[in-house]
Tab-separated table of C-alpha atoms in Angstrom:
chain	number	residue	atom	x	y	z
W	1	MET	CA	-10.244	7.027	1.441
W	2	ASP	CA	-8.910	7.176	4.985
W	3	PRO	CA	-6.585	4.211	5.636
W	4	HIS	CA	-7.544	4.213	9.336
W	5	ASP	CA	-11.159	3.308	8.498
W	6	ILE	CA	-10.166	-0.052	7.024
W	7	ILE	CA	-10.234	-3.202	9.106
W	8	GLU	CA	-6.841	-3.871	10.606
W	9	HIS	CA	-5.613	-7.349	11.444
W	10	ARG	CA	-3.042	-7.446	14.203
W	11	PRO	CA	-1.721	-10.323	16.263
W	12	ILE	CA	-3.218	-10.544	19.720
W	13	GLU	CA	-0.914	-9.477	22.505
W	14	ALA	CA	-0.541	-12.130	25.213
W	15	ARG	CA	-2.011	-11.220	28.595
W	16	SER	CA	-1.243	-13.139	31.731
W	17	GLY	CA	-3.966	-15.336	33.173
W	18	VAL	CA	-6.163	-15.356	30.063
W	19	ARG	CA	-6.287	-18.400	27.811
W	20	ARG	CA	-6.495	-17.439	24.157
W	21	MET	CA	-7.742	-19.223	21.082
W	22	GLU	CA	-4.670	-19.578	18.936
W	23	GLY	CA	-4.260	-17.764	15.639
W	24	LEU	CA	-7.148	-15.273	15.856
W	25	PRO	CA	-6.111	-11.757	14.895
W	26	ARG	CA	-7.484	-8.654	16.551
W	27	ILE	CA	-10.027	-6.947	14.281
W	28	GLU	CA	-10.619	-3.207	14.599
W	29	PHE	CA	-13.443	-1.168	13.125
W	30	ARG	CA	-15.012	2.262	13.498
W	31	SER	CA	-17.488	4.590	11.866
W	32	SER	CA	-16.118	6.208	8.737
W	33	THR	CA	-16.574	9.927	8.052
W	34	PHE	CA	-15.854	9.353	4.356
W	35	ALA	CA	-18.526	6.641	4.216
W	36	PHE	CA	-20.943	8.928	6.068
W	37	LEU	CA	-20.505	11.810	3.624
W	38	PHE	CA	-20.063	10.086	0.279
W	39	GLN	CA	-21.464	6.572	0.697
W	40	SER	CA	-24.689	7.017	2.670
W	41	GLY	CA	-28.072	8.532	1.941
W	42	THR	CA	-27.767	10.974	4.850
W	43	GLY	CA	-24.452	12.277	3.563
W	44	TRP	CA	-25.802	12.651	0.039
W	45	MET	CA	-28.797	14.611	1.385
W	46	ILE	CA	-26.497	16.923	3.354
W	47	LEU	CA	-24.338	17.550	0.270
W	48	ALA	CA	-27.427	18.094	-1.942
W	49	LEU	CA	-28.889	20.545	0.596
W	50	ALA	CA	-25.577	22.399	0.732
W	51	ALA	CA	-25.529	22.622	-3.080
W	52	ALA	CA	-29.138	23.901	-3.107
W	53	VAL	CA	-28.389	26.556	-0.478
W	54	MET	CA	-25.295	27.606	-2.426
W	55	ALA	CA	-27.303	27.824	-5.661
W	56	GLY	CA	-29.975	29.931	-3.972
W	57	GLY	CA	-27.390	32.245	-2.452
W	58	SER	CA	-25.574	32.748	-5.736
W	59	TYR	CA	-28.891	33.365	-7.556
W	60	ALA	CA	-29.717	36.109	-5.027
W	61	GLY	CA	-26.282	37.645	-5.518
W	62	TYR	CA	-24.879	36.637	-2.146
W	63	TRP	CA	-22.694	33.765	-3.268
W	64	TRP	CA	-19.631	34.549	-1.173
W	65	GLN	CA	-21.637	35.218	2.024
W	66	THR	CA	-23.594	32.009	1.460
W	67	LEU	CA	-20.364	30.118	0.833
W	68	ALA	CA	-18.826	31.520	4.031
W	69	VAL	CA	-21.793	30.653	6.250
W	70	LEU	CA	-22.238	27.249	4.630
W	71	GLY	CA	-18.508	26.549	4.938
W	72	VAL	CA	-18.495	27.371	8.638
W	73	VAL	CA	-21.661	25.405	9.474
W	74	LEU	CA	-20.760	22.352	7.384
W	75	GLY	CA	-17.118	22.570	8.425
W	76	VAL	CA	-17.971	22.489	12.123
W	77	TYR	CA	-20.485	19.653	11.671
W	78	ILE	CA	-18.129	17.521	9.561
W	79	ALA	CA	-15.161	18.234	11.840
W	80	TRP	CA	-17.176	17.220	14.933
W	81	THR	CA	-18.390	14.046	13.203
W	82	HIS	CA	-14.851	13.203	12.121
W	83	ILE	CA	-13.407	13.750	15.608
W	84	GLU	CA	-16.224	11.652	17.094
W	85	ASN	CA	-15.497	8.839	14.615
W	86	ARG	CA	-11.720	8.996	15.140
W	87	THR	CA	-12.045	8.858	18.923
W	88	SER	CA	-14.394	5.859	18.819
W	89	LEU	CA	-12.797	2.487	18.239
W	90	PHE	CA	-14.232	-1.004	18.433
W	91	TRP	CA	-12.164	-4.166	18.337
W	92	ILE	CA	-12.720	-7.873	18.670
W	93	ASP	CA	-10.200	-10.286	20.091
W	94	ASP	CA	-10.742	-13.953	20.799
W	95	GLN	CA	-12.782	-13.413	23.996
W	96	ARG	CA	-14.243	-9.896	24.078
W	97	LEU	CA	-15.641	-6.992	22.121
W	98	PHE	CA	-13.968	-3.787	23.282
W	99	MET	CA	-15.335	-0.264	22.853
W	100	ARG	CA	-13.478	2.986	23.396
W	101	ARG	CA	-15.538	6.145	22.879
W	102	GLY	CA	-15.590	9.800	23.794
W	103	ILE	CA	-14.141	13.157	22.881
W	104	LEU	CA	-13.919	15.070	26.139
W	105	MET	CA	-14.947	12.280	28.488
W	106	ARG	CA	-13.552	8.893	27.449
W	107	SER	CA	-15.210	5.576	28.247
W	108	GLU	CA	-13.909	2.077	27.696
W	109	GLU	CA	-16.193	-0.932	27.862
W	110	GLU	CA	-15.986	-4.592	27.002
W	111	ILE	CA	-18.478	-7.344	26.393
W	112	GLU	CA	-17.677	-11.010	26.720
W	113	LEU	CA	-18.298	-12.603	23.320
W	114	TYR	CA	-20.362	-15.444	24.773
W	115	ARG	CA	-22.860	-12.829	26.114
W	116	ILE	CA	-23.611	-11.453	22.643
W	117	LYS	CA	-27.142	-12.476	21.703
W	118	ASP	CA	-27.527	-11.081	18.197
W	119	VAL	CA	-25.527	-9.251	15.542
W	120	LYS	CA	-27.502	-7.412	12.881
W	121	VAL	CA	-26.270	-5.393	9.927
W	122	SER	CA	-28.583	-2.987	8.133
W	123	PHE	CA	-27.956	-1.133	4.885
W	124	SER	CA	-29.604	1.799	3.159
W	125	VAL	CA	-29.931	1.635	-0.626
W	126	ILE	CA	-26.817	3.759	-1.087
W	127	GLN	CA	-24.829	1.891	1.577
W	128	GLN	CA	-25.527	-1.375	-0.257
W	129	MET	CA	-23.697	-0.032	-3.309
W	130	PHE	CA	-20.549	0.578	-1.252
W	131	ASP	CA	-20.791	-2.349	1.236
W	132	ASN	CA	-21.090	-0.016	4.226
W	133	GLY	CA	-23.592	-0.671	6.934
W	134	THR	CA	-24.774	-0.195	10.473
W	135	ILE	CA	-23.789	-2.950	12.893
W	136	GLN	CA	-26.189	-3.495	15.793
W	137	ILE	CA	-25.060	-5.779	18.592
W	138	SER	CA	-27.521	-7.034	21.174
W	139	SER	CA	-26.079	-8.449	24.384
W	140	SER	CA	-27.077	-9.676	27.816
W	141	ASP	CA	-24.162	-7.663	29.230
W	142	SER	CA	-24.706	-4.507	31.291
W	143	SER	CA	-22.702	-2.251	28.927
W	144	GLY	CA	-24.179	-0.065	26.222
W	145	ARG	CA	-27.591	1.505	25.744
W	146	LEU	CA	-30.578	-0.287	27.254
W	147	ALA	CA	-32.576	-1.858	24.418
W	148	SER	CA	-35.499	-3.255	26.404
W	149	ALA	CA	-37.033	-2.947	29.829
W	150	THR	CA	-38.057	-6.598	30.091
W	151	PRO	CA	-37.219	-8.632	33.209
W	152	HIS	CA	-34.083	-9.724	31.303
W	153	PRO	CA	-32.839	-6.422	29.890
W	154	ARG	CA	-30.574	-6.460	26.866
W	155	THR	CA	-28.192	-3.779	25.822
W	156	SER	CA	-27.661	-2.592	22.295
W	157	ILE	CA	-24.530	-1.162	20.702
W	158	GLU	CA	-24.809	0.501	17.305
W	159	VAL	CA	-21.925	1.470	15.019
W	160	THR	CA	-22.964	3.368	11.889
W	161	ASN	CA	-21.236	3.647	8.500
W	162	VAL	CA	-18.842	0.747	9.000
W	163	ARG	CA	-16.908	-0.403	5.973
W	164	ASP	CA	-17.088	-4.115	5.172
W	165	ALA	CA	-19.875	-4.575	7.728
W	166	ARG	CA	-20.911	-8.002	6.412
W	167	ALA	CA	-17.419	-9.419	6.959
W	168	ILE	CA	-17.246	-8.005	10.490
W	169	ARG	CA	-20.665	-9.481	11.332
W	170	ALA	CA	-19.623	-12.899	10.003
W	171	GLU	CA	-16.333	-12.847	11.925
W	172	LEU	CA	-18.039	-11.721	15.121
W	173	ARG	CA	-20.712	-14.420	14.784
W	174	ASP	CA	-18.043	-17.105	14.218
W	175	ARG	CA	-16.066	-15.977	17.250
W	176	VAL	CA	-19.183	-15.896	19.439
W	177	GLU	CA	-20.020	-19.477	18.462
W	178	ALA	CA	-16.412	-20.626	18.971
W	179	ILE	CA	-16.147	-19.145	22.466
W	180	ARG	CA	-19.567	-20.563	23.433
W	181	GLN	CA	-18.489	-24.039	22.331
W	182	LYS	CA	-15.146	-23.708	24.075
W	183	ARG	CA	-16.763	-22.645	27.362
W	184	GLY	CA	-19.801	-24.911	27.035
W	185	VAL	CA	-22.191	-21.954	27.197
W	186	ARG	CA	-25.702	-22.243	25.777
W	187	GLU	CA	-28.070	-19.374	25.139
W	188	LEU	CA	-31.278	-19.549	27.159
W	189	ASP	CA	-33.993	-16.878	27.052
W	190	ILE	CA	-36.730	-17.207	29.641
W	191	GLY	CA	-39.940	-15.235	29.486
């Protein structure tokens, strides 16, 4: 288990000119490579396929060549996935959802919490056993991937293989409601 994949609670650093809700810790989360490989259906299929290829190669008498090729291919894929997960970080403070992503080209985005329309968590059968999930955030903000081409476009942010996804969804939902009440913002969808 990678200790960096676990939710971290840190006190919020004071910034000038921004009023903060008192006592809310910063919550960080990211995709987990361990959860991807060992606690998701996709990871289990990749490992089962690797075992099948290895068995076939050893049956044909080419076990060390098969192991070498499989090691290189899987090693590169897993290393890339791990680097991608480690360089992507999402965190929630009392007013915004922040996203930092990218390996070679880095991008940093933020979404005001009151602009978040919906937070959905989905689980595969295997992810349910380990309480990992995919968090999908729908927002009226201009950040993220366009989710619809309606006159009022929404953006969608998706974070896969997140540990303790239910708790993050609940905390995010509570903070969205709190900031909406504090600012007197009401959600209104027209059309």
